[in-house]
Short mmCIF file of C-alpha atoms and ligand atoms in Angstrom, two decimals:
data_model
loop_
_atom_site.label_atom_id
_atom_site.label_comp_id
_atom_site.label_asym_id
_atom_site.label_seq_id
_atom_site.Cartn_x
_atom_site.Cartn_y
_atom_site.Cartn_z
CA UNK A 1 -27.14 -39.77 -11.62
CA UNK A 2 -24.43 -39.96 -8.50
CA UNK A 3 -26.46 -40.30 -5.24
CA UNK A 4 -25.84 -38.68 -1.93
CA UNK A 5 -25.76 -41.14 0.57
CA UNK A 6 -25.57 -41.06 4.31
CA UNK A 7 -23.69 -44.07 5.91
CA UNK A 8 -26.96 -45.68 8.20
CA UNK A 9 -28.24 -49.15 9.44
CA UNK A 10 -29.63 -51.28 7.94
CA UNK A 11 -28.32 -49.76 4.76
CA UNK A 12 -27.32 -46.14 3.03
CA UNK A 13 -29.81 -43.25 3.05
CA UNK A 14 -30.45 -41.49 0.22
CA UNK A 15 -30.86 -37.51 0.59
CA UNK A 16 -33.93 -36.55 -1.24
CA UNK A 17 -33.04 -35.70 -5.22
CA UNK A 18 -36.21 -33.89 -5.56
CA UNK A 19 -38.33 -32.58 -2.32
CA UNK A 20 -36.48 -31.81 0.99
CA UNK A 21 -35.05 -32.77 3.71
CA UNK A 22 -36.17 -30.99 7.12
CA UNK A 23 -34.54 -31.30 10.64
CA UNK A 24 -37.08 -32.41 13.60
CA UNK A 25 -36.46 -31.49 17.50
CA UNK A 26 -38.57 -32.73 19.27
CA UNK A 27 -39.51 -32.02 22.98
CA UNK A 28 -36.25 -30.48 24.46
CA UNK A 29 -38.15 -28.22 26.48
CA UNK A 30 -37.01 -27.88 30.31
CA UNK A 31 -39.74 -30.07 31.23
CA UNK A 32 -37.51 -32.76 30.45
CA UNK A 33 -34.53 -31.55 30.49
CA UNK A 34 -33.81 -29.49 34.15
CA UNK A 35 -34.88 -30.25 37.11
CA UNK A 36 -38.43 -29.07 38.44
CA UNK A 37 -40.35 -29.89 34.72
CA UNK A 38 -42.70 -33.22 33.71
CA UNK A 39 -39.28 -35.47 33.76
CA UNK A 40 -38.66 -35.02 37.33
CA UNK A 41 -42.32 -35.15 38.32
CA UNK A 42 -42.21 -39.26 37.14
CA UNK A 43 -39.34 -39.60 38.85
CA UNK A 44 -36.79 -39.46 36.30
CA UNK A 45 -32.76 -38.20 36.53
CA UNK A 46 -33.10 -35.59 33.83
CA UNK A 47 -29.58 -35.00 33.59
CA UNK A 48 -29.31 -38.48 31.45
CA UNK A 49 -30.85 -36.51 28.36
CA UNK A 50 -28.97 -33.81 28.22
CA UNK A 51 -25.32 -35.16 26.80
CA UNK A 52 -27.21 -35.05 23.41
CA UNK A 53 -27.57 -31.20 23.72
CA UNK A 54 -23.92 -30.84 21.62
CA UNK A 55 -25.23 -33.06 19.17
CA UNK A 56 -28.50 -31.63 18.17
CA UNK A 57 -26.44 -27.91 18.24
CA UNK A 58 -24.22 -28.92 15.62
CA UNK A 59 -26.69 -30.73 13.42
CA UNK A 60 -28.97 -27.32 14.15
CA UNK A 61 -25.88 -25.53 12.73
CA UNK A 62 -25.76 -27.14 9.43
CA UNK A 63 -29.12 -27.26 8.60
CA UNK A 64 -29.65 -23.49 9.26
CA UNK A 65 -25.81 -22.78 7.74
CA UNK A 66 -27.35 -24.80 4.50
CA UNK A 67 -30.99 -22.99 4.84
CA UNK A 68 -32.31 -26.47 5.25
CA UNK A 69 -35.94 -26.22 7.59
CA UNK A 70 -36.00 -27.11 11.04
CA UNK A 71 -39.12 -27.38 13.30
CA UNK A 72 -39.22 -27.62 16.95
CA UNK A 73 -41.83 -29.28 19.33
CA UNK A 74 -43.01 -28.74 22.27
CA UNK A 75 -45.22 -31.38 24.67
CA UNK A 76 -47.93 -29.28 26.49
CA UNK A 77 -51.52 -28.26 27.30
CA UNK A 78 -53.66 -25.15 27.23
CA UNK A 79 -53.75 -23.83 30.83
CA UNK A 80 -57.34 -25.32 31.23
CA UNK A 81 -56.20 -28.65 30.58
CA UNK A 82 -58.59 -28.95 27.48
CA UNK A 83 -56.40 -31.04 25.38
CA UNK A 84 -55.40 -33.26 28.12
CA UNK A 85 -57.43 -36.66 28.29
CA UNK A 86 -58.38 -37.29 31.52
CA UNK A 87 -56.26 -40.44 31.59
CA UNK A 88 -52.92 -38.79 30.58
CA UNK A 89 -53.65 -36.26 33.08
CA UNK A 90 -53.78 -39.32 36.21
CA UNK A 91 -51.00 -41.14 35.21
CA UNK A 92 -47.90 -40.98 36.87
CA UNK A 93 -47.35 -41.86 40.86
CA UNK A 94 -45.22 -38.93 41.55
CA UNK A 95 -46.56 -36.40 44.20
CA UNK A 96 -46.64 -34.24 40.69
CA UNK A 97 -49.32 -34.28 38.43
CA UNK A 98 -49.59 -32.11 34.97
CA UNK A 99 -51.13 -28.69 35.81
CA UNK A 100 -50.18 -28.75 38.75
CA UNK A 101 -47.64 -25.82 40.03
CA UNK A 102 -43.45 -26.56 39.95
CA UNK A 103 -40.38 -24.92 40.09
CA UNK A 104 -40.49 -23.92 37.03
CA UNK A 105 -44.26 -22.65 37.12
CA UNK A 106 -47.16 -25.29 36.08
CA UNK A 107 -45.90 -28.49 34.74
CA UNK A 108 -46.48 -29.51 31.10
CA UNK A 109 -48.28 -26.22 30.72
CA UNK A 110 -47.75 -24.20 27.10
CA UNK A 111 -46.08 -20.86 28.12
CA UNK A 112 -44.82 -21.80 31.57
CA UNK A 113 -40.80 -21.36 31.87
CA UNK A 114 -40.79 -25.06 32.26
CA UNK A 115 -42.42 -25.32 28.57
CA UNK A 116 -40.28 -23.41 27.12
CA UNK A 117 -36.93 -24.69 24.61
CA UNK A 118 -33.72 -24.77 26.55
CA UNK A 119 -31.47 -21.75 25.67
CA UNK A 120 -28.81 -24.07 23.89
CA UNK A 121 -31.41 -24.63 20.94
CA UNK A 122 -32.90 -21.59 21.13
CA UNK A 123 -35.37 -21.37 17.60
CA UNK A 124 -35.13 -18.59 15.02
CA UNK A 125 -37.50 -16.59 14.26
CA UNK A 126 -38.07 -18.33 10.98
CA UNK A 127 -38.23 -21.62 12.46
CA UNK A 128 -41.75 -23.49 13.44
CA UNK A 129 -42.33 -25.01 16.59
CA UNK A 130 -45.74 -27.25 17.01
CA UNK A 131 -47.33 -26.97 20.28
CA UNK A 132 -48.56 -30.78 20.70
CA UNK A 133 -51.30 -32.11 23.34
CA UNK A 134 -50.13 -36.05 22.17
CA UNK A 135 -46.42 -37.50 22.37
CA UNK A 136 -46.56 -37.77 18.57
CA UNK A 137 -46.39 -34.74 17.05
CA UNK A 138 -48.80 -35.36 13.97
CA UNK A 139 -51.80 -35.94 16.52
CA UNK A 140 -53.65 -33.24 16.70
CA UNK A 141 -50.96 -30.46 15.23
CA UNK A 142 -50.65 -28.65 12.04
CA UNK A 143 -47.30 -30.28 11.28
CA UNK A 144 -48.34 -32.17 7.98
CA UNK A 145 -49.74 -29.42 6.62
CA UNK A 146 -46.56 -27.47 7.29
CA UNK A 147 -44.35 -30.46 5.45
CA UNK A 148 -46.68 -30.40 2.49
CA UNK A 149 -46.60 -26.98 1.80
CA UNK A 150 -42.74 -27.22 1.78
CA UNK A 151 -42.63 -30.18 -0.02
CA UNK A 152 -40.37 -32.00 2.62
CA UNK A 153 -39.95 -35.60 1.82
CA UNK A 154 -37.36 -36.16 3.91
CA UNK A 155 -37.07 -36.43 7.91
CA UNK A 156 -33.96 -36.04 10.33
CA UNK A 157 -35.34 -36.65 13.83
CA UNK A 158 -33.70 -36.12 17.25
CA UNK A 159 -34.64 -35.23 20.90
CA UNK A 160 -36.43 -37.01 23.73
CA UNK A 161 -37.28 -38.94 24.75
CA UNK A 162 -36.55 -41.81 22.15
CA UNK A 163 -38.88 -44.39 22.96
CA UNK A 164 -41.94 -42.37 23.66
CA UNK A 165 -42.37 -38.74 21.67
CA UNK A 166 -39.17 -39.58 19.26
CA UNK A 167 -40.33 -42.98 18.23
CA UNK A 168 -44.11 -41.85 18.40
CA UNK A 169 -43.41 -38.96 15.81
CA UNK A 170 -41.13 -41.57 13.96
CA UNK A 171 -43.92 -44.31 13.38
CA UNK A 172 -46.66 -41.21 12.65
CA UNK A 173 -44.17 -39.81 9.89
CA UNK A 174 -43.17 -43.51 8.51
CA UNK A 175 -47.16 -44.05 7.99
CA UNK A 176 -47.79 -40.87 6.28
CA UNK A 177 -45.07 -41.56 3.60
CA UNK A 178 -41.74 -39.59 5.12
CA UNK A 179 -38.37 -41.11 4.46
CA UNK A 180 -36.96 -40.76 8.39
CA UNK A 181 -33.44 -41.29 10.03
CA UNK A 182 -33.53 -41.34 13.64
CA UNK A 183 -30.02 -39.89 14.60
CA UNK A 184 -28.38 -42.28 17.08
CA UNK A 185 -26.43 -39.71 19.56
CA UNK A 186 -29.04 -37.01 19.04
CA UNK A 187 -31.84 -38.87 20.67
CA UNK A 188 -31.58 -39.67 24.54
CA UNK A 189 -34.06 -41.41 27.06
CA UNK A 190 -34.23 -42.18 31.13
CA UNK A 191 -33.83 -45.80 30.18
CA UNK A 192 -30.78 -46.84 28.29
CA UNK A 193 -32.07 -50.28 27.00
CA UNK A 194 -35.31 -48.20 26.03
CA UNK A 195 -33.09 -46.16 23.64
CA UNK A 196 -31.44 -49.11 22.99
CA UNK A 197 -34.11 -51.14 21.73
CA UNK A 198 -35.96 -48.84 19.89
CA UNK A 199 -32.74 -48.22 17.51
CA UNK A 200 -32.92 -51.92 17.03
CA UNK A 201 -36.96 -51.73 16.54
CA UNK A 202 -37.41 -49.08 13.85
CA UNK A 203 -33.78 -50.29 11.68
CA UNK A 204 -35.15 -54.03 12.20
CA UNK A 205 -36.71 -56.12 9.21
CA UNK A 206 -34.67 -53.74 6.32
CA UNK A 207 -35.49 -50.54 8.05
CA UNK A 208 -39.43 -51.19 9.27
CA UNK A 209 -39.78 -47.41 10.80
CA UNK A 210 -36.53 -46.34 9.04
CA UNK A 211 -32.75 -45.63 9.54
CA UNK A 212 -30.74 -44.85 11.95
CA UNK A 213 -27.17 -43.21 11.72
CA UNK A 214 -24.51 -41.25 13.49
CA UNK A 215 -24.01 -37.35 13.37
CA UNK A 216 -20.53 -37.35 12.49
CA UNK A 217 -22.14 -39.63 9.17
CA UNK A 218 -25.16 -36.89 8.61
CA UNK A 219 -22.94 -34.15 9.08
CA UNK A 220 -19.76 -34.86 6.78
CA UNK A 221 -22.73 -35.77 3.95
CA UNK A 222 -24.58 -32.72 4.21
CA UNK A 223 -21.88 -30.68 4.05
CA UNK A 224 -21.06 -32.40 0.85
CA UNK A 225 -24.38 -32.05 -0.59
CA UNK A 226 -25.13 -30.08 -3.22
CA UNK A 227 -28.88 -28.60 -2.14
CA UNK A 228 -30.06 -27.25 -5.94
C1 C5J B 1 -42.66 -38.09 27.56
C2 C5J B 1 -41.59 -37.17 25.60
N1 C5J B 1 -41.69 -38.95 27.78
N2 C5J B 1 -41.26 -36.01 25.04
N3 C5J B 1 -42.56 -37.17 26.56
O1 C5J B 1 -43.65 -38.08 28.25
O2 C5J B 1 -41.01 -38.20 25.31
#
């Protein structure tokens, strides 16, 4: 039987013969991305991240052109700040803390405008976003369940930021038996060598975490692939 292949590092992917491949965004909320969010608040230049946007809109495009499923995350905490461990919520040396009130209402808060997707990757109504308290975004969500019951083997994953939530979500999904490919130009940190390296880390010693590959790569394959 003829494979479908995506050209990756270390070496091919295979798109799933039997179960599914789903797309993963993770975090690109305006807490990251604009000014006045979580991002800012640790004193980061949040315009850095959001080159990537084109990217993850064109891969969104195919996936929902080919009815493939895509799920969304969000980082954030209940307004009483439940779900936050006290030690998340003191870290940081910014004048900022999460909770506390922004531009963009209260930072890192689920519902605030801040929280929210930016409008470029706006999800359909058919389209699941996970709320998560953690930066991976199997801890303490429903997302596994969701996978299972749609029998998604498979696991395209962009957003930010790459070494912390991305990664995170990467390792969590690599334990718990996914096949993932981290796309290169549709995952963006603060730090360039942070990106950097953690391509390296997860494709190092025959693809530890996984693959990694470019969109123009995913794209002209799934187009091409015949999805049963
Ligand atoms: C961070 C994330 N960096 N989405 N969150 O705190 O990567």
């Amino acid at each position: 039987m003829m494979m479908d292949l995506i050209q990756a590092q270390p070496y091919p992917y295979e798109l799933p013969q039997q179960g599914k491949i789903a797309l993963l965004i993770i975090d690109m909320q305006r807490d990251f991305l604009e000014s006045g969010g979580f991002g800012e608040a640790l004193g980061n230049d949040v315009s850095r991240l959001r080159v990537i946007i084109p990217t993850v809109q064109k891969l969104l495009a195919v996936f929902r052109e080919k009815n493939l499923p895509v799920f969304h995350t969000i980082e954030g905490h209940k307004t009483d700040l439940s779900d936050c461990p006290p030690a998340k919520l003191k870290r940081g040396q910014g004048s900022q803390k999460i909770g506390d009130l922004g531009t963009m209402g209260r930072i890192l808060i689920l519902g605030e405008k801040g929280n929210q997707i930016i409008d470029e990757l706006k999800p359909l109504n058919n389209e699941i976003i996970i709320t998560k308290p953690g930066k991976g975004a199997f801890y303490a969500t429903s997302l596994q369940e969701h996978l299972q019951n749609q029998q998604i083997t498979h696991l395209m994953i962009t957003g930010v930021t790459t070494e912390v939530c991305v990664q995170t979500t990467m390792r969590e999904a690599n334990d718990r038996g996914y096949e993932c490919l981290l796309v290169e130009d549709g995952t963006e940190s603060y730090f360039p060598f942070f990106k950097q390296a953690t391509l390296e880390m997860v494709r190092a010693q025959g693809g530890i975490v996984g693959w990694t590959a470019h969109s123009t790569d995913i794209i002209s394959a799934l187009k091409g692939w015949n999805t049963g």
